[in-house]
Amino acid sequence: MSVLQVNGGRPLQGEITVRGAKNLVPKAMVASLLSPETSQLASVPDIRDVEVVTKLLNLHGVEVDFDKTEGVLTMNPAQVVAASVHDIDRHAGSSRIPILLCGPLLHRLGEAIIPNLGGCNIGGRPIDFHLNTLRAFGAEVEKLPNGIHLSAPNGLEGTKVELPYPSVGATEQTLLTAVRARGITELRGAAVEPEIMDLVAILQKMGAIISVDTDRVIRIEGVDELRGFTHTALPDRIEAASWASAALVTGGDITVKGARQADMMTFLNTFRKVGGDFDITEDSIRFRHGTRGDLKSIVLETNVHPGFMTDWQQPLVVALTQAQGLSIVHETVYENRFGFTEALRRMGAHIQVYRECLGGLQCRFGARNFYHSAVISGPTPLHGTDIEVPDLRGGFSHLIAALAAQGVSNVSGVDIINRGYENFMNKLRALDAQVELHS
């Protein structure tokens, strides 16, 4: 397990670049399976998730070439084959991506097999949505001791799907399955995040017929065949916001090349309310601690798009430890997302977590004994300590806290951060952070 030694208390200053969104690129790679023709995806980050999906595609006979310098990924799925559950499990690890391969593989091969799935420990993300959706299309699902086998002996038929919650994963599953199913599919309660819309754009380039209504209803008219695509992935708004929060809490000044205003407007409003400032150009956003004095406390609730994104919450909570007064954060997307605050308390932060919904509306976690609301009292000086990374976003938030804290912190398990933050060590050095990695 790698340990990152961080000598904190210095403003982060400089310029870094973000490439394509982690929450889009792996799904675009899966979409390439829907056609036997070659597809090309640009602005691809060199992150662990891309490596995992590349190996999964390789196992299924897809030729993948990744020019890491240019960030261009070329996929040739002309000869798709079945893979063993053991090999999938060995390469997928804790990734939940294999569940999204099922629809495309059912269309190409008539069957799919997946192992038991993992993922970051931030709350329940059951695969029931996925399996029920695939059943609705006509797939037969058989649970085995070491995984799940799916088959479609009669092909897949369009259907009506209504999600009880606008799940991103379930929406992606429906899109990737419906585009080649016979007839029309109507999806109600769909997620409409920018990454979903970018996936829709890719599928439309491939020949899909998809309409998106304003009431979270997506209609897909199935087609017999699809072609390859050429596409540039939208930038990673989560990574951009993470660096923005790092600038805020360290009193720094960070220009994020590739950041796009249109995808971050909700975050930018909140960033300004807290006391940050930013300048927007066509190809970048410059984030910095404002010149109007202390950071300000806020009341914040996470929500699905177009609300405040749950993945923006954890880095911002670190910044709120340095805000004047009491801030209240109500997490409504993942029930266990405040586990990372324990380390912040050991660093000197005053954070209390509650089971109650401390927000304008009760959410689906109310009265279910999940600690999903937090009260942050600040400003409190942070001091260095030993930290073990719990998950991807919480881990980067711990890293931000260590960079803001006085003294030395030893952050173990930083390899997890590679899942979603490209070349983060080089970026830290570009921002004049005092860090040293020990294997």
XYZ file of C-alpha atoms in Angstrom:
439
model
C 0.000 0.000 0.000
C 1.495 3.343 -1.091
C 1.838 6.138 1.456
C 1.897 9.786 0.469
C 3.755 12.084 2.832
C 2.240 15.559 2.712
C 3.842 18.642 4.237
C 0.820 20.933 4.324
C -0.014 24.519 5.087
C 1.027 25.958 1.711
C -1.301 27.581 -0.868
C -1.687 25.512 -4.026
C -0.885 27.659 -7.044
C -0.497 26.926 -10.722
C -2.223 25.310 -13.665
C -3.421 21.750 -14.267
C -5.525 20.084 -16.991
C -8.548 17.803 -16.692
C -9.532 15.456 -19.499
C -12.650 13.377 -20.089
C -15.064 12.536 -17.278
C -14.516 9.323 -15.323
C -18.309 8.987 -15.159
C -18.576 8.986 -18.986
C -15.463 7.450 -20.515
C -15.875 3.839 -19.250
C -19.529 3.841 -20.390
C -18.545 5.167 -23.824
C -16.034 2.336 -24.045
C -18.803 -0.162 -23.255
C -21.014 1.442 -25.931
C -18.420 0.482 -28.547
C -19.551 -3.144 -28.089
C -22.898 -2.309 -29.686
C -21.370 -2.137 -33.164
C -18.830 -4.323 -35.000
C -17.260 -1.159 -36.413
C -14.261 0.676 -34.940
C -14.905 3.576 -32.550
C -12.585 6.353 -31.389
C -12.833 8.365 -28.187
C -10.717 11.466 -27.501
C -9.765 13.324 -24.296
C -9.481 10.025 -22.419
C -7.747 10.250 -19.017
C -5.094 7.752 -17.989
C -6.918 6.431 -14.914
C -7.446 3.032 -13.335
C -11.068 2.731 -14.524
C -9.979 3.077 -18.155
C -7.401 0.351 -17.592
C -10.042 -1.932 -16.054
C -12.516 -1.495 -18.916
C -9.728 -1.937 -21.474
C -8.925 -5.322 -19.930
C -12.623 -6.268 -19.852
C -12.990 -5.370 -23.534
C -9.835 -7.334 -24.342
C -11.314 -10.373 -22.587
C -14.318 -10.096 -24.899
C -12.214 -9.963 -28.043
C -12.107 -6.189 -28.533
C -8.845 -4.719 -29.824
C -8.057 -1.558 -27.851
C -5.292 0.950 -28.560
C -4.723 3.816 -26.119
C -2.450 6.718 -27.049
C -1.972 8.046 -23.520
C -0.059 11.135 -24.627
C -2.838 12.326 -26.935
C -5.612 10.792 -24.841
C -7.110 8.940 -27.827
C -8.670 5.503 -27.433
C -9.437 3.312 -30.460
C -11.661 0.230 -30.062
C -12.242 -2.487 -32.669
C -15.044 -4.857 -31.538
C -15.362 -6.776 -34.815
C -14.794 -10.161 -33.123
C -16.663 -10.184 -29.807
C -16.384 -13.396 -27.763
C -17.590 -14.637 -24.395
C -15.299 -14.415 -21.362
C -15.098 -16.515 -18.203
C -16.483 -15.163 -14.953
C -13.118 -15.891 -13.304
C -11.231 -13.691 -15.787
C -13.823 -10.916 -15.524
C -13.661 -11.011 -11.734
C -9.851 -10.999 -11.762
C -9.652 -7.891 -13.942
C -12.709 -6.007 -12.686
C -11.774 -6.111 -9.014
C -14.152 -3.815 -7.129
C -15.429 -2.104 -10.289
C -19.154 -2.199 -11.081
C -18.588 -1.657 -14.798
C -19.214 -5.337 -15.786
C -22.957 -4.954 -15.153
C -23.113 -2.388 -17.978
C -21.600 -4.833 -20.460
C -24.666 -7.066 -20.169
C -27.006 -5.278 -22.592
C -24.438 -4.912 -25.404
C -23.227 -8.502 -24.920
C -26.774 -9.847 -24.988
C -27.225 -8.121 -28.350
C -23.888 -9.308 -29.742
C -23.642 -12.803 -28.232
C -27.046 -13.665 -26.784
C -25.544 -14.109 -23.312
C -23.437 -12.402 -20.658
C -21.873 -13.389 -17.362
C -20.709 -11.128 -14.543
C -19.094 -11.699 -11.139
C -20.235 -10.343 -7.806
C -19.708 -6.596 -7.896
C -17.934 -4.171 -5.580
C -17.437 -0.401 -5.630
C -16.603 2.382 -3.181
C -18.051 1.911 0.291
C -20.214 5.018 0.373
C -23.638 3.407 0.514
C -25.843 0.836 -1.133
C -25.691 0.760 -4.911
C -27.533 -2.526 -5.455
C -27.566 -4.141 -8.873
C -31.264 -4.968 -8.514
C -32.127 -1.948 -10.698
C -29.912 -3.377 -13.424
C -31.153 -6.935 -13.224
C -34.808 -5.924 -13.078
C -34.286 -3.663 -16.086
C -32.641 -6.440 -18.073
C -35.479 -8.807 -17.126
C -37.976 -6.238 -18.384
C -36.251 -6.375 -21.781
C -36.663 -10.153 -21.827
C -33.333 -11.317 -20.428
C -33.254 -14.486 -18.356
C -31.207 -14.042 -15.188
C -29.631 -16.965 -13.345
C -27.714 -16.358 -10.144
C -24.733 -18.669 -9.768
C -22.439 -19.218 -6.759
C -19.669 -17.172 -8.384
C -21.697 -14.647 -10.394
C -24.737 -14.047 -12.573
C -25.506 -15.543 -15.981
C -27.830 -13.712 -18.376
C -29.234 -14.962 -21.654
C -31.639 -13.691 -24.316
C -32.695 -16.730 -26.381
C -35.459 -14.726 -28.065
C -33.618 -11.409 -28.306
C -34.548 -8.290 -26.376
C -37.784 -6.302 -26.683
C -38.423 -2.632 -25.915
C -40.228 -2.066 -22.655
C -41.399 0.500 -20.123
C -39.025 1.222 -17.265
C -39.848 3.459 -14.309
C -37.080 4.124 -11.833
C -38.011 4.850 -8.199
C -34.938 7.099 -8.066
C -33.054 8.737 -10.969
C -30.133 6.325 -10.803
C -27.291 7.111 -13.191
C -26.290 3.461 -13.487
C -29.820 2.224 -14.162
C -30.309 4.954 -16.773
C -27.084 3.950 -18.497
C -28.139 0.307 -18.404
C -31.470 1.127 -20.034
C -29.865 3.224 -22.771
C -27.186 0.647 -23.607
C -29.816 -2.110 -23.781
C -32.699 -0.275 -25.452
C -30.877 1.117 -28.490
C -30.876 -2.278 -30.217
C -33.964 -3.840 -28.607
C -36.976 -4.405 -30.848
C -39.593 -1.665 -30.572
C -39.790 1.387 -28.332
C -38.506 1.756 -24.774
C -39.839 4.437 -22.438
C -37.749 5.275 -19.397
C -39.381 7.356 -16.667
C -37.532 8.860 -13.729
C -34.292 8.923 -15.701
C -31.061 10.552 -14.593
C -30.161 13.510 -16.826
C -26.609 14.294 -15.706
C -24.277 15.843 -18.318
C -22.460 12.505 -18.554
C -25.768 10.815 -19.431
C -26.415 13.393 -22.136
C -22.925 12.831 -23.527
C -23.611 9.093 -23.671
C -26.872 9.846 -25.493
C -24.877 11.960 -27.967
C -22.490 9.053 -28.574
C -25.343 6.603 -29.119
C -27.025 9.023 -31.513
C -23.773 9.251 -33.494
C -23.885 5.458 -33.695
C -27.349 5.574 -35.264
C -29.620 5.350 -32.207
C -32.952 7.194 -32.038
C -33.304 8.778 -28.592
C -35.465 11.658 -27.368
C -35.134 13.292 -23.953
C -38.108 15.130 -22.458
C -37.961 17.781 -19.745
C -39.813 15.558 -17.244
C -37.054 12.932 -16.938
C -38.604 10.759 -19.617
C -36.316 9.236 -22.247
C -37.713 7.371 -25.259
C -35.562 5.054 -27.319
C -36.630 3.541 -30.627
C -34.630 0.377 -31.172
C -32.667 -0.087 -34.398
C -31.326 -3.251 -36.035
C -27.710 -2.148 -36.189
C -25.369 0.589 -35.060
C -22.094 1.926 -36.436
C -18.868 3.051 -34.811
C -18.427 6.547 -33.351
C -15.860 9.320 -33.126
C -16.334 11.504 -30.075
C -14.538 13.798 -27.632
C -15.543 13.127 -24.024
C -16.891 15.998 -21.963
C -14.463 17.231 -19.269
C -14.519 15.833 -15.750
C -16.557 18.290 -13.687
C -15.892 16.321 -10.494
C -12.132 16.573 -10.790
C -12.395 20.260 -11.684
C -14.500 20.942 -8.587
C -12.100 18.939 -6.415
C -9.190 21.160 -7.425
C -11.412 24.212 -6.914
C -12.067 23.146 -3.315
C -8.336 22.576 -2.867
C -7.706 26.171 -3.938
C -10.364 27.375 -1.532
C -9.161 25.560 1.592
C -5.429 26.216 1.038
C -5.914 29.878 0.134
C -4.568 29.067 -3.286
C -5.040 29.971 -6.930
C -5.554 27.101 -9.404
C -6.358 27.323 -13.103
C -8.107 24.181 -14.335
C -7.718 23.853 -18.089
C -10.538 21.904 -19.670
C -13.099 22.859 -16.997
C -16.406 23.899 -18.538
C -18.827 26.402 -17.027
C -22.000 24.864 -18.475
C -21.537 21.616 -16.531
C -20.558 23.319 -13.256
C -23.002 26.196 -12.803
C -24.518 24.824 -9.587
C -21.078 24.275 -8.108
C -19.863 27.700 -9.193
C -22.794 29.401 -7.447
C -22.001 27.565 -4.209
C -18.268 28.221 -4.572
C -18.978 31.942 -4.800
C -21.374 31.889 -1.823
C -18.690 30.277 0.342
C -16.284 33.073 -0.557
C -14.356 31.748 -3.501
C -13.783 33.595 -6.739
C -13.291 32.406 -10.307
C -12.555 33.608 -13.824
C -13.973 31.750 -16.814
C -12.449 31.506 -20.273
C -13.371 29.351 -23.257
C -11.099 26.504 -22.194
C -10.462 26.945 -18.472
C -11.668 28.180 -15.095
C -9.355 29.879 -12.616
C -10.377 29.139 -9.000
C -9.059 31.048 -6.002
C -9.798 32.065 -2.455
C -11.752 35.304 -2.652
C -10.425 38.675 -1.596
C -13.514 39.541 0.440
C -12.267 38.134 3.757
C -13.091 34.895 5.562
C -14.923 32.004 3.996
C -18.646 31.967 4.768
C -20.736 29.140 6.188
C -23.620 27.784 4.095
C -26.546 25.370 4.153
C -26.240 22.788 1.396
C -28.190 19.769 0.165
C -26.857 17.380 -2.425
C -29.185 16.169 -5.153
C -29.282 14.610 -8.592
C -28.618 16.871 -11.568
C -29.244 19.784 -11.834
C -28.771 19.907 -8.066
C -25.487 20.035 -6.163
C -23.631 16.867 -7.102
C -22.879 14.381 -4.326
C -19.296 13.968 -5.602
C -18.728 17.695 -5.092
C -19.758 17.478 -1.446
C -16.771 15.848 0.240
C -14.013 18.187 -1.020
C -16.213 21.190 -0.224
C -16.808 19.955 3.340
C -13.035 20.220 3.870
C -13.195 23.858 2.770
C -16.173 24.472 5.075
C -14.005 23.561 8.072
C -12.321 26.921 7.393
C -15.565 28.902 7.002
C -16.830 31.306 9.660
C -19.839 29.939 11.572
C -21.994 26.833 11.234
C -22.438 25.045 7.904
C -25.067 22.354 7.410
C -24.723 19.704 4.700
C -27.540 17.255 3.958
C -26.485 14.278 1.803
C -29.442 12.813 -0.111
C -27.747 10.585 -2.707
C -25.452 8.175 -0.803
C -26.285 7.279 2.774
C -22.751 6.642 4.070
C -20.838 9.495 2.506
C -19.791 11.157 5.762
C -17.518 8.344 6.912
C -14.542 10.375 5.717
C -15.210 13.088 8.358
C -13.737 10.954 11.153
C -10.233 11.658 9.833
C -11.039 15.363 9.554
C -12.040 15.413 13.223
C -8.691 13.851 14.132
C -7.071 16.710 12.208
C -8.902 19.264 14.349
C -12.140 19.867 12.456
C -15.386 20.351 14.369
C -17.887 18.164 12.509
C -20.956 16.436 13.934
C -23.015 13.968 11.919
C -26.714 13.251 12.405
C -29.326 10.706 11.380
C -31.929 13.433 10.857
C -32.575 15.247 7.576
C -31.059 18.665 8.285
C -32.374 20.289 5.161
C -35.452 21.753 3.549
C -37.006 18.419 2.662
C -36.935 14.949 4.142
C -35.057 12.504 1.949
C -35.237 8.738 1.463
C -32.652 8.221 4.236
C -34.728 9.930 6.927
C -35.576 7.748 9.968
C -33.351 4.938 8.606
C -30.464 5.483 11.030
C -27.969 6.612 8.404
C -25.659 9.446 9.405
C -26.390 11.557 6.350
C -26.375 15.125 7.687
C -23.386 17.060 8.972
C -22.858 20.280 10.902
C -19.434 21.878 10.429
C -18.258 24.569 12.843
C -15.397 26.787 11.770
C -12.900 28.025 11.223
C -10.711 25.403 12.906
C -6.967 24.982 12.334
C -6.112 21.597 10.820
C -3.006 19.678 11.823
C -1.251 16.810 10.119
C -2.042 13.199 11.032
C -2.020 9.660 9.638
C -4.932 8.918 7.304
C -6.092 5.840 5.418
C -8.010 6.527 2.209
C -11.568 5.071 2.452
C -12.814 5.585 -1.113
C -12.148 7.647 -4.234
C -13.814 10.984 -3.424
C -13.278 10.737 0.324
C -9.638 9.928 -0.363
C -9.087 13.024 -2.470
C -10.847 15.051 0.228
C -8.413 13.677 2.813
C -5.585 14.684 0.521
C -6.975 18.226 0.323
C -7.224 18.355 4.122
C -3.615 17.192 4.444
C -2.505 19.900 2.011
C -4.295 22.535 4.108
C -3.114 21.231 7.493
C -0.061 22.470 9.332
C 2.609 19.823 9.643
C 3.090 16.403 8.086
C 0.356 13.916 7.175
C 0.905 10.351 6.009
C -1.911 9.351 3.653
C -2.001 5.602 2.977
C -3.921 3.831 0.232
C -3.600 6.715 -2.239
C -3.639 4.219 -5.118
C -7.444 4.410 -4.931
C -7.217 8.041 -6.084
C -5.768 6.839 -9.394
C -9.206 5.420 -10.213
C -10.559 8.859 -10.966
C -7.801 11.494 -10.883
C -5.328 11.358 -13.758
C -1.646 11.858 -12.882
C -2.628 13.457 -9.581
C 0.937 13.261 -8.265
C 2.279 15.267 -11.211
C -0.562 17.748 -10.781
C 0.245 18.192 -7.089
C 3.857 18.950 -7.950
C 2.730 21.387 -10.668
C 0.788 23.222 -7.952
C 3.889 23.445 -5.737
C 2.593 20.940 -3.172
C 5.223 19.416 -0.883
C 4.492 15.707 -1.305
C 6.550 12.525 -1.459
C 5.256 9.079 -2.387
C 6.571 5.983 -0.583
C 5.763 2.492 -1.857
